[in-house]
Tab-separated table of C-alpha atoms in Angstrom:
chain	number	residue	atom	x	y	z
A	1	MET	CA	-21.820	14.374	39.725
A	2	LYS	CA	-19.621	12.519	42.122
A	3	SER	CA	-19.831	9.351	40.075
A	4	LEU	CA	-18.828	11.337	37.004
A	5	ILE	CA	-15.666	12.510	38.740
A	6	THR	CA	-14.696	9.057	39.873
A	7	ARG	CA	-15.362	7.773	36.421
A	8	ARG	CA	-13.066	10.380	34.966
A	9	LYS	CA	-10.467	9.435	37.493
A	10	SER	CA	-10.669	5.780	36.626
A	11	LEU	CA	-10.426	6.685	32.964
A	12	LEU	CA	-7.298	8.635	33.722
A	13	VAL	CA	-5.848	5.719	35.635
A	14	ALA	CA	-6.700	3.378	32.782
A	15	ALA	CA	-5.137	5.734	30.259
A	16	SER	CA	-1.925	6.121	32.193
A	17	ALA	CA	-1.793	2.374	32.731
A	18	ALA	CA	-2.152	1.894	28.990
A	19	ILE	CA	0.660	4.343	28.353
A	20	ALA	CA	2.882	2.603	30.885
A	21	LEU	CA	2.076	-0.729	29.268
A	22	SER	CA	2.889	0.463	25.778
A	23	LEU	CA	6.092	2.025	27.051
A	24	SER	CA	7.178	-1.195	28.678
A	25	ALA	CA	6.216	-3.042	25.481
A	26	CYS	CA	8.511	-0.696	23.581
A	27	GLY	CA	11.265	-1.416	26.023
A	28	GLY	CA	10.760	-5.141	25.543
A	29	GLY	CA	10.907	-4.873	21.776
A	30	GLY	CA	14.013	-2.757	21.933
A	31	SER	CA	16.197	-5.540	23.260
A	32	SER	CA	17.803	-6.316	19.944
A	33	THR	CA	18.549	-9.891	19.056
A	34	THR	CA	20.292	-8.928	15.854
A	35	PRO	CA	24.033	-9.291	15.574
A	36	PRO	CA	26.130	-6.159	15.108
A	37	VAL	CA	26.294	-4.801	11.608
A	38	ALA	CA	29.180	-6.415	9.785
A	39	SER	CA	31.546	-4.522	7.565
A	40	ALA	CA	31.679	-7.016	4.757
A	41	SER	CA	33.111	-6.927	1.300
A	42	PHE	CA	31.764	-8.990	-1.556
A	43	GLU	CA	32.866	-9.989	-4.988
A	44	ALA	CA	31.847	-7.330	-7.502
A	45	GLY	CA	28.698	-8.038	-9.481
A	46	THR	CA	27.018	-10.254	-6.903
A	47	THR	CA	23.676	-9.357	-5.391
A	48	MET	CA	25.388	-9.126	-2.012
A	49	ALA	CA	27.815	-6.509	-3.323
A	50	LYS	CA	24.975	-4.510	-4.849
A	51	LEU	CA	22.886	-4.511	-1.668
A	52	SER	CA	25.889	-3.874	0.517
A	53	GLU	CA	26.838	-0.936	-1.686
A	54	ALA	CA	23.318	0.490	-1.657
A	55	LYS	CA	23.211	0.185	2.156
A	56	THR	CA	19.531	-0.729	1.928
A	57	ILE	CA	17.438	-3.806	1.227
A	58	LYS	CA	13.773	-4.378	0.502
A	59	ILE	CA	12.418	-7.356	2.422
A	60	GLY	CA	8.894	-8.642	1.934
A	61	THR	CA	7.126	-10.053	4.965
A	62	LYS	CA	3.623	-10.516	6.284
A	63	PHE	CA	2.163	-7.712	8.355
A	64	ASP	CA	-0.639	-9.763	9.874
A	65	GLN	CA	1.021	-12.960	11.079
A	66	PRO	CA	1.535	-12.601	14.829
A	67	LEU	CA	4.905	-13.832	16.136
A	68	PHE	CA	6.373	-14.101	12.601
A	69	GLY	CA	5.666	-10.878	10.795
A	70	GLN	CA	3.246	-8.387	12.283
A	71	LYS	CA	3.157	-4.648	11.895
A	72	GLY	CA	1.883	-2.793	14.909
A	73	LEU	CA	0.631	0.766	15.235
A	74	ASP	CA	4.209	2.026	15.512
A	75	GLY	CA	4.793	0.935	11.921
A	76	LYS	CA	7.639	-1.468	12.655
A	77	PRO	CA	7.056	-5.112	11.848
A	78	VAL	CA	8.061	-7.612	14.526
A	79	GLY	CA	8.409	-11.379	14.596
A	80	PHE	CA	10.667	-14.295	13.809
A	81	ASP	CA	10.690	-13.673	10.036
A	82	VAL	CA	11.596	-10.062	10.713
A	83	GLU	CA	14.466	-11.070	13.041
A	84	ILE	CA	15.873	-13.420	10.398
A	85	GLY	CA	15.647	-10.585	7.871
A	86	LYS	CA	17.472	-8.218	10.200
A	87	ALA	CA	20.222	-10.768	10.821
A	88	ILE	CA	20.762	-11.297	7.099
A	89	ALA	CA	20.776	-7.549	6.466
A	90	ALA	CA	23.340	-7.116	9.239
A	91	LYS	CA	25.639	-9.576	7.473
A	92	LEU	CA	25.337	-7.401	4.372
A	93	GLY	CA	26.374	-4.348	6.383
A	94	ILE	CA	22.866	-2.908	6.454
A	95	ALA	CA	21.518	-1.536	9.732
A	96	ALA	CA	18.073	-2.686	10.853
A	97	ASP	CA	16.593	0.792	10.397
A	98	LYS	CA	17.767	0.888	6.776
A	99	ILE	CA	15.653	-2.122	5.842
A	100	GLU	CA	12.606	-1.278	3.785
A	101	TRP	CA	9.806	-3.625	4.868
A	102	VAL	CA	7.264	-4.397	2.168
A	103	GLU	CA	4.013	-6.178	2.896
A	104	THR	CA	3.775	-9.391	0.905
A	105	VAL	CA	0.559	-11.370	1.240
A	106	SER	CA	0.324	-14.991	0.098
A	107	GLN	CA	-1.041	-14.092	-3.347
A	108	ASN	CA	1.627	-11.573	-4.387
A	109	ARG	CA	4.900	-13.080	-3.155
A	110	GLU	CA	6.067	-14.646	-6.417
A	111	SER	CA	5.175	-11.628	-8.530
A	112	PHE	CA	6.858	-9.191	-6.120
A	113	ILE	CA	10.097	-11.167	-6.358
A	114	GLU	CA	9.895	-11.476	-10.143
A	115	GLN	CA	9.232	-7.761	-10.567
A	116	GLY	CA	12.086	-6.846	-8.244
A	117	ARG	CA	9.799	-4.985	-5.853
A	118	VAL	CA	11.527	-6.881	-3.049
A	119	ASP	CA	15.014	-8.372	-2.753
A	120	LEU	CA	13.965	-11.103	-0.359
A	121	VAL	CA	10.705	-12.555	0.899
A	122	ILE	CA	10.658	-13.908	4.432
A	123	ALA	CA	6.963	-14.415	5.013
A	124	THR	CA	5.968	-17.861	6.366
A	125	TYR	CA	6.658	-18.941	2.802
A	126	THR	CA	6.302	-22.689	2.261
A	127	ILE	CA	8.790	-24.145	-0.219
A	128	ASN	CA	7.059	-26.183	-2.916
A	129	ASP	CA	7.688	-27.237	-6.496
A	130	ALA	CA	5.086	-24.995	-8.112
A	131	ARG	CA	6.696	-21.949	-6.502
A	132	LYS	CA	10.200	-23.140	-7.364
A	133	GLU	CA	9.291	-22.656	-11.030
A	134	LYS	CA	9.064	-18.919	-10.463
A	135	VAL	CA	11.419	-18.126	-7.615
A	136	SER	CA	14.331	-19.679	-5.782
A	137	PHE	CA	14.366	-20.577	-2.107
A	138	ALA	CA	17.113	-20.391	0.448
A	139	GLY	CA	16.630	-22.446	3.577
A	140	PRO	CA	14.378	-23.850	4.931
A	141	TYR	CA	14.972	-21.815	8.046
A	142	TYR	CA	11.964	-23.212	9.918
A	143	GLU	CA	9.665	-26.172	9.591
A	144	ALA	CA	6.086	-25.328	10.448
A	145	GLY	CA	3.380	-27.948	10.533
A	146	GLN	CA	-0.164	-28.741	11.438
A	147	ALA	CA	-1.025	-28.585	15.124
A	148	LEU	CA	-4.064	-28.441	17.402
A	149	LEU	CA	-5.376	-25.462	19.362
A	150	VAL	CA	-7.402	-26.376	22.456
A	151	ASN	CA	-8.967	-24.635	25.419
A	152	LYS	CA	-6.515	-23.705	28.132
A	153	ASP	CA	-8.128	-26.032	30.693
A	154	ASP	CA	-8.284	-29.034	28.356
A	155	ASN	CA	-5.541	-31.576	29.012
A	156	SER	CA	-7.249	-34.510	27.325
A	157	ILE	CA	-5.831	-33.736	23.876
A	158	THR	CA	-2.105	-33.826	23.260
A	159	LYS	CA	-1.787	-35.550	19.894
A	160	PRO	CA	-3.871	-35.797	16.710
A	161	GLU	CA	-4.947	-39.357	17.566
A	162	ASP	CA	-6.865	-37.911	20.534
A	163	VAL	CA	-9.436	-36.163	18.350
A	164	LYS	CA	-10.691	-39.313	16.625
A	165	GLY	CA	-14.480	-39.075	16.307
A	166	LYS	CA	-14.547	-35.661	17.948
A	167	LYS	CA	-15.440	-32.298	16.477
A	168	VAL	CA	-12.553	-30.214	15.184
A	169	CYS	CA	-12.962	-26.849	13.479
A	170	SER	CA	-10.998	-25.890	10.367
A	171	VAL	CA	-11.487	-23.962	7.152
A	172	THR	CA	-13.764	-25.678	4.637
A	173	GLY	CA	-11.771	-27.659	2.109
A	174	SER	CA	-8.349	-26.649	3.430
A	175	THR	CA	-5.470	-29.109	3.525
A	176	PRO	CA	-5.398	-29.245	7.361
A	177	ALA	CA	-9.136	-30.025	7.378
A	178	LYS	CA	-8.584	-32.954	5.034
A	179	THR	CA	-5.619	-34.294	6.979
A	180	ILE	CA	-7.422	-34.290	10.320
A	181	ALA	CA	-10.499	-35.962	8.807
A	182	GLU	CA	-8.903	-38.509	6.528
A	183	LYS	CA	-5.820	-39.427	8.520
A	184	TYR	CA	-7.019	-39.000	12.100
A	185	GLY	CA	-10.775	-39.558	11.786
A	186	ALA	CA	-11.975	-36.320	13.307
A	187	GLU	CA	-15.370	-34.857	12.500
A	188	VAL	CA	-14.596	-31.534	10.813
A	189	VAL	CA	-16.774	-28.535	11.583
A	190	PRO	CA	-16.367	-26.307	8.522
A	191	ALA	CA	-15.715	-22.596	8.981
A	192	ALA	CA	-15.076	-19.751	6.573
A	193	THR	CA	-11.915	-18.550	8.331
A	194	TYR	CA	-9.710	-19.856	11.136
A	195	THR	CA	-10.681	-16.885	13.288
A	196	ALA	CA	-14.307	-18.004	12.981
A	197	CYS	CA	-13.311	-21.274	14.669
A	198	LEU	CA	-12.356	-19.568	17.922
A	199	GLU	CA	-15.895	-18.979	19.210
A	200	PRO	CA	-17.099	-22.591	18.872
A	201	LEU	CA	-13.878	-23.671	20.588
A	202	ARG	CA	-14.452	-21.220	23.420
A	203	ASN	CA	-18.048	-22.499	23.724
A	204	LYS	CA	-16.727	-26.093	23.719
A	205	GLN	CA	-18.837	-26.917	20.667
A	206	VAL	CA	-15.635	-28.233	19.128
A	207	VAL	CA	-12.711	-29.738	21.027
A	208	ALA	CA	-9.958	-28.243	18.877
A	209	VAL	CA	-9.051	-25.992	15.976
A	210	THR	CA	-6.461	-27.233	13.507
A	211	THR	CA	-4.128	-25.611	10.974
A	212	ASP	CA	-0.427	-24.658	10.854
A	213	ASN	CA	1.090	-24.218	14.318
A	214	VAL	CA	2.276	-20.764	13.270
A	215	ILE	CA	-1.262	-19.429	12.799
A	216	LEU	CA	-2.502	-21.111	15.973
A	217	ALA	CA	0.406	-19.716	17.992
A	218	GLY	CA	-0.738	-16.255	16.927
A	219	TYR	CA	-4.131	-16.895	18.546
A	220	VAL	CA	-2.481	-18.143	21.740
A	221	ASP	CA	-0.330	-15.019	21.766
A	222	LYS	CA	-3.465	-12.849	21.659
A	223	GLU	CA	-5.431	-14.814	24.255
A	224	PRO	CA	-3.031	-16.791	26.414
A	225	ASP	CA	-5.685	-17.179	29.129
A	226	ALA	CA	-8.203	-18.825	26.835
A	227	PHE	CA	-6.252	-21.079	24.477
A	228	LYS	CA	-3.105	-23.155	24.239
A	229	LEU	CA	-1.399	-25.415	21.738
A	230	ALA	CA	-2.180	-29.059	22.465
A	231	SER	CA	1.513	-29.786	21.979
A	232	ASP	CA	4.619	-28.209	20.504
A	233	GLN	CA	4.851	-31.166	18.153
A	234	THR	CA	3.449	-30.833	14.646
A	235	PHE	CA	2.125	-33.666	12.528
A	236	THR	CA	2.774	-32.380	9.012
A	237	LYS	CA	5.775	-30.582	7.561
A	238	GLU	CA	5.718	-27.144	5.944
A	239	PRO	CA	9.285	-26.013	5.316
A	240	TYR	CA	9.544	-22.220	5.293
A	241	GLY	CA	12.106	-20.768	2.909
A	242	ILE	CA	13.464	-17.370	1.986
A	243	GLY	CA	12.273	-16.410	-1.462
A	244	LEU	CA	14.623	-14.659	-3.883
A	245	LYS	CA	15.020	-14.099	-7.602
A	246	LYS	CA	15.070	-17.323	-9.575
A	247	ASP	CA	18.513	-18.733	-10.295
A	248	ASP	CA	20.468	-16.188	-8.261
A	249	THR	CA	22.466	-19.154	-6.983
A	250	VAL	CA	25.336	-17.133	-5.554
A	251	PHE	CA	22.995	-15.125	-3.363
A	252	ARG	CA	21.077	-18.251	-2.379
A	253	ASN	CA	24.198	-20.121	-1.339
A	254	TRP	CA	25.409	-17.125	0.590
A	255	ILE	CA	22.099	-16.892	2.527
A	256	ASN	CA	22.237	-20.611	3.233
A	257	ASP	CA	25.734	-20.144	4.671
A	258	GLN	CA	24.483	-17.301	6.838
A	259	LEU	CA	21.567	-19.384	8.131
A	260	GLU	CA	23.967	-22.123	9.190
A	261	GLY	CA	26.105	-19.455	10.796
A	262	PHE	CA	23.088	-18.137	12.767
A	263	ALA	CA	22.391	-21.639	14.050
A	264	LYS	CA	25.991	-21.959	15.284
A	265	ASP	CA	26.437	-18.528	16.872
A	266	GLY	CA	23.068	-18.554	18.662
A	267	THR	CA	21.442	-15.775	16.597
A	268	TYR	CA	18.816	-18.240	15.435
A	269	LYS	CA	17.895	-19.371	18.945
A	270	LYS	CA	17.821	-15.821	20.296
A	271	ALA	CA	15.587	-14.661	17.430
A	272	TRP	CA	13.208	-17.532	18.188
A	273	GLU	CA	13.067	-16.921	21.912
A	274	ALA	CA	12.342	-13.219	21.463
A	275	THR	CA	9.402	-13.873	19.133
A	276	ALA	CA	7.592	-17.149	18.409
A	277	GLY	CA	9.309	-18.847	21.339
A	278	LYS	CA	6.964	-16.960	23.648
A	279	VAL	CA	4.228	-19.385	22.604
A	280	ILE	CA	6.002	-22.374	21.018
A	281	LYS	CA	8.330	-23.295	23.847
A	282	THR	CA	10.429	-25.924	22.109
A	283	ALA	CA	13.099	-24.010	20.231
A	284	PRO	CA	13.450	-25.417	16.724
A	285	GLU	CA	16.711	-26.702	15.320
A	286	LEU	CA	17.611	-25.158	11.987
A	287	PRO	CA	16.291	-27.715	9.463
A	288	ALA	CA	18.815	-29.257	7.077
A	289	ILE	CA	19.437	-26.650	4.378
A	290	ASN	CA	18.184	-27.758	0.997
A	291	ARG	CA	20.955	-26.800	-1.426
A	292	TYR	CA	19.326	-27.684	-4.704
B	1	MET	CA	-17.537	-28.325	-15.897
B	2	ASP	CA	-15.854	-31.651	-15.088
B	3	ALA	CA	-15.301	-30.394	-11.539
B	4	VAL	CA	-19.067	-30.102	-11.141
B	5	ILE	CA	-19.641	-33.591	-12.525
B	6	ALA	CA	-16.888	-35.060	-10.369
B	7	SER	CA	-18.414	-33.395	-7.314
B	8	LEU	CA	-22.023	-34.439	-7.839
B	9	PRO	CA	-22.075	-36.422	-4.566
B	10	GLU	CA	-21.033	-33.271	-2.673
B	11	TYR	CA	-23.626	-31.212	-4.523
B	12	TRP	CA	-26.301	-33.761	-3.715
B	13	ASP	CA	-25.343	-33.811	-0.039
B	14	GLY	CA	-25.391	-30.014	0.071
B	15	PHE	CA	-28.683	-29.910	-1.815
B	16	LEU	CA	-30.330	-32.270	0.673
B	17	ARG	CA	-29.069	-30.240	3.615
B	18	THR	CA	-30.300	-26.976	2.059
B	19	LEU	CA	-33.659	-28.608	1.424
B	20	TYR	CA	-33.766	-29.929	5.002
B	21	LEU	CA	-32.956	-26.528	6.506
B	22	SER	CA	-35.532	-24.814	4.275
B	23	VAL	CA	-38.373	-27.285	4.862
B	24	ILE	CA	-37.993	-27.509	8.651
B	25	SER	CA	-37.461	-23.759	9.045
B	26	GLY	CA	-40.322	-23.073	6.631
B	27	ILE	CA	-42.784	-25.198	8.611
B	28	ILE	CA	-41.745	-23.670	11.942
B	29	ALA	CA	-41.868	-20.166	10.474
B	30	LEU	CA	-45.362	-20.704	9.027
B	31	VAL	CA	-46.715	-21.899	12.370
B	32	VAL	CA	-44.965	-19.260	14.474
B	33	GLY	CA	-45.677	-16.517	11.937
B	34	THR	CA	-49.412	-17.302	11.876
B	35	LEU	CA	-49.466	-17.347	15.685
B	36	LEU	CA	-47.724	-13.975	15.737
B	37	ALA	CA	-50.263	-12.580	13.265
B	38	ALA	CA	-53.116	-13.908	15.420
B	39	MET	CA	-51.562	-12.274	18.472
B	40	ARG	CA	-51.270	-9.038	16.518
B	41	VAL	CA	-55.043	-8.861	15.902
B	42	SER	CA	-56.079	-10.310	19.276
B	43	PRO	CA	-58.019	-8.269	21.813
B	44	VAL	CA	-55.256	-8.690	24.449
B	45	ALA	CA	-52.990	-5.652	24.485
B	46	ALA	CA	-49.984	-7.510	25.924
B	47	LEU	CA	-50.062	-10.091	23.115
B	48	ARG	CA	-50.406	-7.352	20.502
B	49	GLY	CA	-47.468	-5.509	22.011
B	50	PHE	CA	-45.267	-8.616	22.191
B	51	SER	CA	-46.024	-9.598	18.613
B	52	MET	CA	-45.308	-6.117	17.316
B	53	PHE	CA	-42.039	-5.949	19.244
B	54	TYR	CA	-40.897	-9.352	18.026
B	55	VAL	CA	-41.777	-8.704	14.393
B	56	GLU	CA	-40.098	-5.301	14.305
B	57	VAL	CA	-36.911	-6.548	15.942
B	58	ALA	CA	-36.633	-9.763	13.920
B	59	ARG	CA	-37.323	-8.365	10.478
B	60	ASN	CA	-35.128	-5.295	10.945
B	61	THR	CA	-32.068	-7.205	12.163
B	62	PRO	CA	-29.683	-8.506	9.488
B	63	LEU	CA	-29.932	-12.270	9.139
B	64	THR	CA	-26.188	-12.687	9.609
B	65	ILE	CA	-26.463	-11.110	13.053
B	66	ILE	CA	-29.389	-13.364	13.998
B	67	PHE	CA	-27.249	-16.321	12.898
B	68	PHE	CA	-24.415	-15.021	15.013
B	69	PHE	CA	-26.729	-14.925	18.048
B	70	ALA	CA	-28.053	-18.412	17.427
B	71	ALA	CA	-24.740	-20.090	16.619
B	72	ILE	CA	-22.379	-18.272	18.956
B	73	VAL	CA	-24.124	-16.124	21.577
B	74	LEU	CA	-26.719	-18.710	22.650
B	75	PRO	CA	-24.067	-21.397	23.345
B	76	ARG	CA	-22.134	-18.795	25.324
B	77	LEU	CA	-25.262	-18.272	27.428
B	78	GLY	CA	-25.425	-22.006	28.068
B	79	VAL	CA	-27.871	-23.085	25.348
B	80	LYS	CA	-25.768	-25.646	23.504
B	81	PHE	CA	-26.641	-27.739	20.485
B	82	GLU	CA	-25.020	-30.958	19.384
B	83	GLN	CA	-25.419	-29.914	15.738
B	84	PHE	CA	-24.943	-26.503	14.176
B	85	GLU	CA	-27.985	-27.267	11.986
B	86	VAL	CA	-30.148	-26.584	15.049
B	87	ALA	CA	-28.715	-23.089	15.370
B	88	ALA	CA	-29.317	-22.537	11.657
B	89	ILE	CA	-32.941	-23.636	11.945
B	90	ILE	CA	-33.502	-21.384	14.971
B	91	ALA	CA	-32.037	-18.406	13.126
B	92	LEU	CA	-33.838	-19.021	9.834
B	93	SER	CA	-37.241	-19.752	11.331
B	94	SER	CA	-37.229	-16.903	13.837
B	95	TYR	CA	-36.264	-14.463	11.083
B	96	THR	CA	-38.721	-15.780	8.497
B	97	ALA	CA	-41.588	-15.982	11.022
B	98	ALA	CA	-41.555	-12.190	11.317
B	99	PHE	CA	-42.100	-11.758	7.571
B	100	ILE	CA	-44.802	-14.424	7.507
B	101	ALA	CA	-46.563	-12.695	10.390
B	102	GLU	CA	-46.648	-9.445	8.437
B	103	ALA	CA	-47.921	-11.152	5.286
B	104	VAL	CA	-50.684	-12.968	7.164
B	105	ARG	CA	-51.616	-9.760	8.974
B	106	SER	CA	-52.011	-7.954	5.663
B	107	GLY	CA	-54.260	-10.834	4.584
B	108	VAL	CA	-56.343	-10.476	7.739
B	109	ASN	CA	-56.715	-6.780	7.023
B	110	SER	CA	-58.011	-7.595	3.559
B	111	VAL	CA	-60.932	-9.625	4.953
B	112	PRO	CA	-63.951	-7.315	5.205
B	113	VAL	CA	-64.813	-6.365	8.787
B	114	GLY	CA	-68.386	-7.532	8.185
B	115	GLN	CA	-67.184	-11.149	8.051
B	116	ALA	CA	-65.808	-11.026	11.583
B	117	GLU	CA	-68.785	-9.057	12.849
B	118	ALA	CA	-71.222	-11.547	11.377
B	119	ALA	CA	-69.279	-14.433	12.917
B	120	ARG	CA	-69.261	-12.754	16.307
B	121	SER	CA	-72.966	-12.052	16.071
B	122	VAL	CA	-73.723	-15.777	15.824
B	123	GLY	CA	-71.801	-16.281	19.098
B	124	MET	CA	-68.360	-17.415	17.912
B	125	THR	CA	-65.402	-16.818	20.204
B	126	PHE	CA	-62.305	-14.911	19.070
B	127	THR	CA	-60.450	-18.154	18.322
B	128	GLN	CA	-63.348	-19.467	16.284
B	129	VAL	CA	-63.769	-16.216	14.365
B	130	LEU	CA	-60.092	-16.202	13.493
B	131	GLY	CA	-59.668	-19.926	12.831
B	132	PHE	CA	-62.860	-20.617	10.862
B	133	ILE	CA	-63.758	-17.335	9.211
B	134	VAL	CA	-60.914	-14.834	8.947
B	135	LEU	CA	-57.656	-16.805	8.578
B	136	PRO	CA	-58.856	-19.182	5.829
B	137	GLN	CA	-59.859	-16.184	3.725
B	138	ALA	CA	-56.759	-14.235	4.704
B	139	VAL	CA	-54.316	-16.961	3.785
B	140	ARG	CA	-55.857	-17.419	0.350
B	141	THR	CA	-55.206	-13.812	-0.549
B	142	VAL	CA	-51.589	-13.903	0.563
B	143	VAL	CA	-50.381	-17.055	-1.197
B	144	PRO	CA	-48.051	-15.174	-3.585
B	145	PRO	CA	-46.294	-13.134	-0.862
B	146	LEU	CA	-46.044	-16.237	1.367
B	147	ILE	CA	-44.326	-18.178	-1.408
B	148	ASN	CA	-42.043	-15.198	-2.024
B	149	ILE	CA	-41.027	-15.358	1.630
B	150	LEU	CA	-40.380	-19.105	1.369
B	151	ILE	CA	-38.245	-18.588	-1.754
B	152	ALA	CA	-36.284	-15.951	0.156
B	153	LEU	CA	-35.935	-18.473	2.987
B	154	VAL	CA	-34.348	-21.019	0.659
B	155	LYS	CA	-31.838	-18.460	-0.547
B	156	ASN	CA	-31.263	-17.133	2.976
B	157	SER	CA	-30.333	-20.635	4.118
B	158	SER	CA	-27.003	-20.051	2.344
B	159	VAL	CA	-25.971	-17.925	5.334
B	160	ALA	CA	-25.798	-21.189	7.298
B	161	GLY	CA	-22.785	-22.081	5.138
B	162	ALA	CA	-20.860	-19.369	6.939
B	163	PHE	CA	-21.909	-20.747	10.336
B	164	PHE	CA	-20.463	-24.236	10.310
B	165	VAL	CA	-23.175	-25.992	8.283
B	166	LEU	CA	-22.121	-27.735	5.072
B	167	GLU	CA	-25.080	-26.939	2.832
B	168	LEU	CA	-24.954	-26.011	-0.862
B	169	PHE	CA	-23.096	-22.766	-0.319
B	170	GLY	CA	-20.706	-24.350	2.184
B	171	TYR	CA	-19.857	-27.077	-0.321
B	172	GLY	CA	-19.476	-24.382	-2.984
B	173	ARG	CA	-16.744	-22.822	-0.890
B	174	GLN	CA	-15.052	-26.157	-0.261
B	175	LEU	CA	-15.138	-27.067	-3.958
B	176	SER	CA	-13.728	-23.660	-4.969
B	177	ASN	CA	-10.837	-24.443	-2.652
B	178	ASP	CA	-10.347	-27.826	-4.326
B	179	TYR	CA	-10.746	-26.658	-7.925
B	180	GLY	CA	-9.320	-23.120	-7.892
B	181	ASN	CA	-9.306	-23.015	-11.699
B	182	GLN	CA	-13.009	-23.783	-12.142
B	183	VAL	CA	-14.657	-21.477	-9.622
B	184	LEU	CA	-17.106	-20.162	-12.227
B	185	TRP	CA	-18.477	-23.614	-13.025
B	186	ILE	CA	-18.607	-24.547	-9.349
B	187	LEU	CA	-20.719	-21.494	-8.529
B	188	LEU	CA	-22.978	-22.003	-11.552
B	189	GLY	CA	-23.509	-25.534	-10.266
B	190	VAL	CA	-24.481	-24.196	-6.844
B	191	ALA	CA	-26.901	-21.736	-8.438
B	192	PHE	CA	-28.461	-24.544	-10.477
B	193	PHE	CA	-29.246	-26.568	-7.354
B	194	TYR	CA	-30.847	-23.542	-5.685
B	195	LEU	CA	-32.998	-23.029	-8.775
B	196	LEU	CA	-34.007	-26.660	-8.492
B	197	ILE	CA	-35.783	-25.739	-5.249
B	198	THR	CA	-36.922	-22.183	-5.914
B	199	VAL	CA	-38.309	-22.449	-9.451
B	200	PRO	CA	-40.790	-25.231	-8.546
B	201	LEU	CA	-41.826	-23.127	-5.547
B	202	GLY	CA	-42.622	-20.254	-7.895
B	203	LEU	CA	-44.639	-22.554	-10.165
B	204	LEU	CA	-46.456	-23.905	-7.120
B	205	ALA	CA	-47.367	-20.340	-6.199
B	206	HIS	CA	-49.000	-19.797	-9.581
B	207	PHE	CA	-50.880	-23.058	-9.316
B	208	VAL	CA	-52.130	-22.564	-5.757
B	209	GLU	CA	-53.054	-18.992	-6.500
B	210	ARG	CA	-55.279	-20.019	-9.400
B	211	LYS	CA	-56.844	-22.797	-7.313
B	212	VAL	CA	-57.716	-20.810	-4.227
B	213	ALA	CA	-58.062	-17.256	-5.506
B	214	ILE	CA	-61.258	-15.589	-4.438
B	215	ALA	CA	-62.767	-12.764	-6.382
B	216	ARG	CA	-63.632	-9.762	-4.285
């Protein structure tokens, strides 16, 4: 009976600790990095004028990409993509709580833009030519790239050349798997998903897991005591852009201007530090905007 | 279709690995399964109990979970393998052995009690009774179910593709990534290579059955 009481007590302690933790987490998230809402006026007929008039914007982002776009139990997505979205909305005179966040997964991003179900897509969205046929891209606002995830206590691997002849886990047939095998001579252990690679890494059956640094940083964020990025440097380039309706050049140019503005006034750096910067320490410079 | 032809080297590599997993696991499972069946009918209560426990646990646990234990939990406990194929063989053979044990046991039950009694009456030990009199007759009656289990083993080996082994199914996944527009052909190709192993096994079953069948 006594043990039951103590157990209840410890449960209570654990519960209150959890509440305190979640409260403090809320407090942390509340520190807004977004600039104050601007009172802007735009030329009639532009997309900016329309959105600014409507006082709301639909932004597509990922809900399952930690540090970039992730929706927690409170229903509010957080991450670097989300911060960029908030900053752009603020420049349109739209408050952060008036943004309608829409989940866009990799397969539906183009069609959501084409159908007008979202005004913008900021969702770890790599700019490439096939996609440019359907949508237009502002940016890039960030350049992701392939990196290596290693065990926390492993200091022997800092660059891709270090895994030559060693076992590295990646998804069967994926581009990162090919790069690490063909260019750097690693022995690839094929997995069905990147998450499946974590256990062999933990068991030291492979020395590293490789894919985009953005995905790997998400794993480090979840288990900072077990894993780390081998280095902040990446060895391929995946420019992330902001997707919008094809050939809305005025809107695209305007977003590009805003991005350059964010880099100058520090919004960009602050957004990074509050989100992905917790894992990827080197703050990125805004890549050269591609005004095509 | 051209994706399949262009990828024949990958298919061949995957085919050989599937064959390798199936043959090695099949041999281990046959030996272990027969041992388990012998334990099940032995006069020693502890052996009977162990065999029953093992068979019930192994054949009632989903194969994916057994794979998970072999490939991920065992290394965590300190049992590490250089190659993931070893984990796959452990999982496949320990799972299949349970089914083989049950099939062989049913064969043993089909041998008339008089056979064993007669053997004992001429002074044979338990091992001799089982090895010379009962098992040879038992195995002959259970050739079809044994081959069924081996065919299932070949197909079950595809689970290894999800646990870091590049066999037929693993290559199927890689090729579907490479040729996203020809997934149907890729998978038909994979199925064809499985049939290349399993159909001959089925024919072998017919043949062996006719050769060794005993009329009772």
